[in-house]
Amino acid sequence: MPIQYSEELRLFRLATPNTAYFFHVNEGGFLVHDYYGKTLPICDLRYLSARAHKASFSPQSADLTTTPETAPVEYSCNGTGDYRISALQIREVRGNASTDIRYVSHKIYPGKPALKGQPATYGTEDETTTLEVLTRDDVTGAEVTLYYTVFEQYDAIARHATVTNTSDYEMNLERVYSLCCELPFGDWELCHLYGSWAKERQFERKELPHGITAVESKRGSSSHHHNPFAALVKKNTTEDAGDAYGFNLVYSGNFSIQVEQDYDGDLRLLMGINPTDFGWKLEPGESFETPEAVSVYSAEGLGGMSRTFHKLYRNNLCRGPWKNAKRPLLINNWEGTYFNFNEEKIYNIAKQAGELGVEMLVLDDGWFGARNHDKAGLGDWFVNEEKIKGGLPLLSQRIHDLGMKFGLWFEPEMINPDSDLYRAHPDWCLQVENRPLSIGRTQYVLDMSRKDVRDYLFDCMDKILKTTQIEYIKWDFNRNLTEVASFLLEPCRQKEIFHRYVLGLYELLDRLLTAYPDLLLEGCSGGGGRFDPAMLYYSPQIWTSDDTDAMERLTIQYGTSLCYPTSSISSHVSVCPNHQTKRTTPLKTRGDVALAGSFGYELDVTKMSDEEKEEVKGQIAEYHKYYELIHFGDLYRVIPPNESECAWVYVSEDKSEALLTFVCVRFRVQSRRAVCFRGLDPEKIYADEEGKVLPGSAWMNGGVNNVKSMQDGTSFKIHLTEVK
Ligand code: DGJ
């Protein structure tokens, strides 16, 4: 029974294969959290939530059934004695912001309800069970429903909340998080992913101080700078063992992850829309639905946690025909040509790449309007016939005649002041009247909360997709939001725009995919500035970083793998010296690193030497050989990237095959001798490609010892197959 309720104890137990989550309804109707961790049978765990009532400074609820300041709760409220971070704050019509919700009823049912207009994980009635708990604030008439869905196969729980105004007056939501999770005293550390452009998702692990620690974005997108992911681990948790609690918000806008460690060492984590610059007015009868947050618990360390996220996202978040289909191996012209191309140059790149085995040509920025540089043209989504003579249909046809697919770049949410669109509709971008508009990459941001703007964008894309055979779209987004105001909303609703922007984006993505269900979308935001599960719902692969240097990619792809599956991590072989770092790395290493992702090329292949072209053919053969193993296998991060090395292993689900990749970043005389496999069956016998045959236990404990022969920037792979 994935979700059980004990009538006698008024206690809920939510179970996944290896985890359990307990909470109960106390005498006063408060939802009190008891336990989250390794699986336990249903039993009376209510004692675990008992916390001392300290003093008059820790007020008790008027009915004396709880001390809000110390009680672990399912959804913390503001203004009624809980001084820690609160998930919910509602300003009611009389102007105060005290909120207090109590249990009313609950429902348990198979399946998982979809969120309205927002991406989320999904599951059939066989795969998922949902608990809905209805609570109510009798004073304000706010009804809050908490949703918990457990997955039959994965150690994951998806959560979100809705707030409905059942009163006769308006109310204003000021904070409405998706998830509140309480964990008891321990040696807690916080893991999260920070970064910047070309340096996305750098892994950081830090001891948690007392007080509040926050990881947030208020840029209008999930951002390069912080990712809506955090893990809480114990001091002794490693990659392979120990408690790891991972949390990820399925949202592409302003997010907030707050963790408070109170005076007693107990933790509360909140995850949801960032309350800064947020508000939502609820008229009588209206509801607000939060984005979804996913939590994963693993007793097998960070590695176990990551593998659960990977499987869940591959199977129950990504959707459409491409979620598990083999993706076309692509070449993108961006680093090969930037804006300097015409149809012949693109055709020649496609032709040459096709001869080497590449399956799709992606035409990047610069094919439309007056887009000969990044200062003009965004918004004018019609082909520039001076550059693409004969237009897109002809170019696409010629590329298809080569036996290849054709992909196209768009940046729908943006507008250059130097564009016909801006000249016609200067009111369509986000702006504050009389305030000069900040500019980023010479562009402004369209007001995606407006239906007329979305209709225009859809029509432009639709016209092109109707007339040109296009299998793939790269959806870019190259600046963050400023002067966030819309001409169409009344002043008291301007605080809703950040969220309405994101909802507008989802609506447009959904509309496009509904009209063109076979389209493969690749997300992008100046590299990986919007790499989040919400975008993965629409685009099963995301351009991971504009930094294509293989050595830099080690840390970027490592951090990304904490939460996101390999199949989503778009990764290309580019030219050397690398355009971002000027570093030269062997083509082999560039290929080995790019293989740990959704593989492709991004260079002018017509400029490659014959020797390099031969090597590319070999890489493409390897890409096909290892595709299933890499995309659907389990990832084990053997050596996290450091100044001298990095290694990882993919193991097939049935443990009959494995691939280890080792990269020597900088050779050290006093370096390790061997690198070990992980995740094999110790009892099974495996052979490498040179005929060495050993039991899995030997490959995992003795390892392979060719590490000493490496040089700076070189790499090797060892492929094992089971000997029956
Ligand atoms: C940023 C992307 O990350 C690049 O790959 C490229 O598409 C450029 N934008 C084009 O302007």
Tab-separated table of C-alpha atoms in Angstrom, residues 22-247:
chain	number	residue	atom	x	y	z
A	22	PHE	CA	4.874	9.925	8.032
A	23	PHE	CA	2.682	12.714	9.359
A	24	HIS	CA	-0.398	12.924	11.524
A	25	VAL	CA	-3.307	15.169	12.388
A	26	ASN	CA	-3.098	16.285	16.011
A	27	GLU	CA	-6.009	17.036	18.346
A	28	GLY	CA	-6.168	20.609	17.151
A	29	GLY	CA	-6.195	19.611	13.481
A	30	PHE	CA	-2.579	20.652	12.788
A	31	LEU	CA	-0.713	18.515	10.259
A	32	VAL	CA	2.366	17.425	12.196
A	33	HIS	CA	5.359	15.869	10.461
A	34	ASP	CA	6.835	12.714	12.007
A	35	TYR	CA	9.399	11.059	9.776
A	36	TYR	CA	11.031	10.925	6.323
A	37	GLY	CA	13.723	8.387	5.500
A	38	LYS	CA	14.365	4.650	5.130
A	39	THR	CA	11.278	2.520	4.830
A	40	LEU	CA	9.326	1.639	7.996
A	41	PRO	CA	6.038	-0.199	8.437
A	42	ILE	CA	3.037	1.765	9.570
A	43	CYS	CA	3.437	2.345	13.299
A	44	ASP	CA	2.801	5.034	15.835
A	45	LEU	CA	5.626	7.482	15.140
A	46	ARG	CA	3.787	10.473	16.557
A	47	TYR	CA	6.192	10.650	19.487
A	48	LEU	CA	8.964	11.714	17.088
A	49	SER	CA	7.322	15.054	16.525
A	50	ALA	CA	7.118	15.930	20.206
A	51	ARG	CA	9.164	19.064	20.847
A	52	ALA	CA	9.447	21.003	24.064
A	53	HIS	CA	7.324	24.044	24.772
A	54	LYS	CA	10.057	26.464	25.797
A	55	ALA	CA	8.635	29.570	27.445
A	56	SER	CA	6.143	32.339	26.988
A	57	PHE	CA	8.343	33.403	24.098
A	58	SER	CA	7.270	30.257	22.269
A	59	PRO	CA	3.540	30.896	22.123
A	60	GLN	CA	1.053	28.067	22.100
A	61	SER	CA	-1.919	27.931	19.785
A	62	ALA	CA	-5.065	29.277	21.425
A	63	ASP	CA	-6.429	25.722	21.765
A	64	LEU	CA	-3.147	24.653	23.445
A	65	THR	CA	-2.719	21.728	21.041
A	66	THR	CA	0.596	22.862	19.615
A	67	THR	CA	3.581	25.109	20.046
A	68	PRO	CA	3.982	26.377	16.494
A	69	GLU	CA	7.535	27.580	17.028
A	70	THR	CA	8.828	24.114	17.789
A	71	ALA	CA	6.415	21.759	16.024
A	72	PRO	CA	7.478	20.117	12.778
A	73	VAL	CA	4.614	20.746	10.368
A	74	GLU	CA	3.597	19.814	6.871
A	75	TYR	CA	3.014	23.345	5.673
A	76	SER	CA	4.165	26.188	7.887
A	77	CYS	CA	2.089	29.354	8.193
A	78	ASN	CA	3.000	32.900	9.025
A	79	GLY	CA	1.860	35.066	11.892
A	80	THR	CA	0.415	32.590	14.378
A	81	GLY	CA	3.396	31.671	16.517
A	82	ASP	CA	5.689	29.824	14.130
A	83	TYR	CA	8.617	32.203	13.800
A	84	ARG	CA	10.580	30.025	11.430
A	85	ILE	CA	10.383	30.331	7.665
A	86	SER	CA	6.807	30.006	6.493
A	87	ALA	CA	5.460	28.268	3.428
A	88	LEU	CA	2.250	30.266	3.409
A	89	GLN	CA	1.439	33.897	4.027
A	90	ILE	CA	-1.918	35.327	3.063
A	91	ARG	CA	-2.815	38.971	3.512
A	92	GLU	CA	-6.515	38.998	4.121
A	93	VAL	CA	-8.941	41.788	3.360
A	94	ARG	CA	-8.480	43.428	6.783
A	95	GLY	CA	-4.796	43.862	6.012
A	96	ASN	CA	-3.192	41.407	8.438
A	97	ALA	CA	-1.090	38.420	7.419
A	98	SER	CA	-1.766	35.832	10.112
A	99	THR	CA	-2.554	32.445	8.661
A	100	ASP	CA	-3.475	29.173	10.357
A	101	ILE	CA	-4.621	26.069	8.502
A	102	ARG	CA	-6.249	22.975	10.033
A	103	TYR	CA	-7.171	19.561	8.673
A	104	VAL	CA	-10.622	19.151	7.130
A	105	SER	CA	-10.539	15.921	5.110
A	106	HIS	CA	-8.401	13.831	2.807
A	107	LYS	CA	-8.587	11.601	-0.270
A	108	ILE	CA	-6.298	8.808	-1.418
A	109	TYR	CA	-6.554	7.629	-5.005
A	110	PRO	CA	-4.540	5.900	-7.720
A	111	GLY	CA	-2.921	8.107	-10.345
A	112	LYS	CA	-1.654	11.653	-10.348
A	113	PRO	CA	-3.609	14.777	-11.224
A	114	ALA	CA	-2.037	17.082	-13.812
A	115	LEU	CA	-1.293	20.666	-12.853
A	116	LYS	CA	-3.248	23.273	-14.778
A	117	GLY	CA	-1.004	25.033	-17.263
A	118	GLN	CA	2.177	23.967	-15.508
A	119	PRO	CA	4.606	21.154	-16.238
A	120	ALA	CA	4.894	18.325	-13.735
A	121	THR	CA	5.846	14.706	-13.397
A	122	TYR	CA	3.110	12.305	-14.438
A	123	GLY	CA	2.188	8.683	-13.865
A	124	THR	CA	-0.511	6.157	-14.623
A	125	GLU	CA	-2.822	4.667	-12.004
A	126	ASP	CA	-0.472	1.699	-11.787
A	127	GLU	CA	2.586	3.854	-11.283
A	128	THR	CA	1.377	6.474	-8.828
A	129	THR	CA	-0.859	7.048	-5.818
A	130	THR	CA	-1.929	10.467	-4.598
A	131	LEU	CA	-2.926	11.857	-1.236
A	132	GLU	CA	-4.839	15.122	-1.150
A	133	VAL	CA	-5.231	16.766	2.236
A	134	LEU	CA	-7.718	19.600	2.491
A	135	THR	CA	-7.058	22.172	5.199
A	136	ARG	CA	-8.810	25.404	6.026
A	137	ASP	CA	-8.252	28.692	7.744
A	138	ASP	CA	-11.680	29.350	9.232
A	139	VAL	CA	-10.976	33.015	9.863
A	140	THR	CA	-10.023	33.977	6.307
A	141	GLY	CA	-11.840	31.258	4.404
A	142	ALA	CA	-8.623	30.197	2.667
A	143	GLU	CA	-8.680	26.525	1.795
A	144	VAL	CA	-5.313	24.925	1.230
A	145	THR	CA	-4.971	21.527	-0.375
A	146	LEU	CA	-1.669	19.701	-0.081
A	147	TYR	CA	-0.934	17.111	-2.780
A	148	TYR	CA	1.506	14.244	-2.335
A	149	THR	CA	2.088	11.700	-5.109
A	150	VAL	CA	4.270	8.654	-4.501
A	151	PHE	CA	5.804	6.678	-7.327
A	152	GLU	CA	5.524	2.911	-7.328
A	153	GLN	CA	8.964	2.404	-8.842
A	154	TYR	CA	11.023	5.345	-7.651
A	155	ASP	CA	11.929	6.733	-4.255
A	156	ALA	CA	10.347	10.034	-5.124
A	157	ILE	CA	7.440	12.079	-3.823
A	158	ALA	CA	5.937	14.896	-5.889
A	159	ARG	CA	4.221	17.703	-4.028
A	160	HIS	CA	2.338	20.883	-4.663
A	161	ALA	CA	-0.385	22.965	-3.022
A	162	THR	CA	-3.438	24.916	-4.049
A	163	VAL	CA	-5.056	27.820	-2.228
A	164	THR	CA	-8.717	28.632	-2.816
A	165	ASN	CA	-10.491	31.717	-1.590
A	166	THR	CA	-13.841	30.526	-0.226
A	167	SER	CA	-14.622	33.874	1.423
A	168	ASP	CA	-16.632	36.791	0.067
A	169	TYR	CA	-13.612	39.094	-0.003
A	170	GLU	CA	-10.401	39.279	-1.965
A	171	MET	CA	-7.208	37.964	-0.395
A	172	ASN	CA	-3.577	38.338	-1.424
A	173	LEU	CA	-1.060	35.547	-1.447
A	174	GLU	CA	2.357	36.774	-0.383
A	175	ARG	CA	4.215	33.474	-0.012
A	176	VAL	CA	2.994	30.138	-1.256
A	177	TYR	CA	5.707	27.527	-1.402
A	178	SER	CA	5.336	24.137	-3.051
A	179	LEU	CA	7.024	22.043	-0.416
A	180	CYS	CA	7.870	22.248	3.259
A	181	CYS	CA	10.039	19.455	4.629
A	182	GLU	CA	11.167	19.004	8.231
A	183	LEU	CA	14.210	16.971	9.235
A	184	PRO	CA	15.432	16.337	12.755
A	185	PHE	CA	18.744	17.326	14.360
A	186	GLY	CA	21.846	15.895	12.616
A	187	ASP	CA	25.177	16.865	11.105
A	188	TRP	CA	23.496	18.483	8.142
A	189	GLU	CA	25.207	19.786	5.072
A	190	LEU	CA	23.671	21.538	2.098
A	191	CYS	CA	24.597	20.661	-1.480
A	192	HIS	CA	23.576	23.003	-4.254
A	193	LEU	CA	24.584	24.169	-7.726
A	194	TYR	CA	25.783	27.718	-8.317
A	195	GLY	CA	27.400	29.293	-11.358
A	196	SER	CA	27.292	31.916	-14.053
A	197	TRP	CA	27.303	32.069	-17.852
A	198	ALA	CA	29.794	29.481	-19.158
A	199	LYS	CA	30.204	28.074	-15.653
A	200	GLU	CA	26.852	26.565	-14.849
A	201	ARG	CA	25.952	24.200	-12.007
A	202	GLN	CA	29.142	24.118	-9.994
A	203	PHE	CA	28.680	21.716	-7.117
A	204	GLU	CA	29.045	23.140	-3.616
A	205	ARG	CA	28.684	21.299	-0.322
A	206	LYS	CA	28.655	23.268	2.936
A	207	GLU	CA	27.945	22.674	6.579
A	208	LEU	CA	24.663	24.353	7.470
A	209	PRO	CA	24.840	27.206	9.935
A	210	HIS	CA	22.078	27.994	12.383
A	211	GLY	CA	19.650	30.467	10.905
A	212	ILE	CA	18.410	30.731	7.361
A	213	THR	CA	20.356	29.731	4.252
A	214	ALA	CA	18.832	30.546	0.889
A	215	VAL	CA	19.448	29.552	-2.707
A	216	GLU	CA	17.285	31.705	-4.943
A	217	SER	CA	16.705	33.365	-8.278
A	218	LYS	CA	14.883	36.612	-8.913
A	219	ARG	CA	16.044	36.925	-12.519
A	220	GLY	CA	12.797	35.757	-14.080
A	221	SER	CA	14.342	32.410	-14.973
A	222	SER	CA	15.787	29.558	-12.993
A	223	SER	CA	19.160	30.995	-14.081
A	224	HIS	CA	22.824	30.161	-14.542
A	225	HIS	CA	23.517	31.439	-11.061
A	226	HIS	CA	21.546	29.013	-8.948
A	227	ASN	CA	19.593	25.918	-9.832
A	228	PRO	CA	16.235	24.994	-8.256
A	229	PHE	CA	17.933	21.961	-6.769
A	230	ALA	CA	19.284	21.300	-3.297
A	231	ALA	CA	20.261	18.230	-1.354
A	232	LEU	CA	20.493	17.837	2.393
A	233	VAL	CA	23.080	15.276	3.412
A	234	LYS	CA	24.808	14.192	6.595
A	235	LYS	CA	28.463	14.882	7.240
A	236	ASN	CA	29.290	11.222	6.597
A	237	THR	CA	27.247	10.944	3.394
A	238	THR	CA	29.360	10.074	0.373
A	239	GLU	CA	28.715	9.488	-3.295
A	240	ASP	CA	27.833	5.859	-2.512
A	241	ALA	CA	26.500	5.706	1.027
A	242	GLY	CA	24.575	7.652	3.640
A	243	ASP	CA	21.471	9.796	3.747
A	244	ALA	CA	20.798	12.101	0.830
A	245	TYR	CA	17.581	14.090	0.508
A	246	GLY	CA	17.281	15.778	-2.897
A	247	PHE	CA	14.760	18.483	-3.729
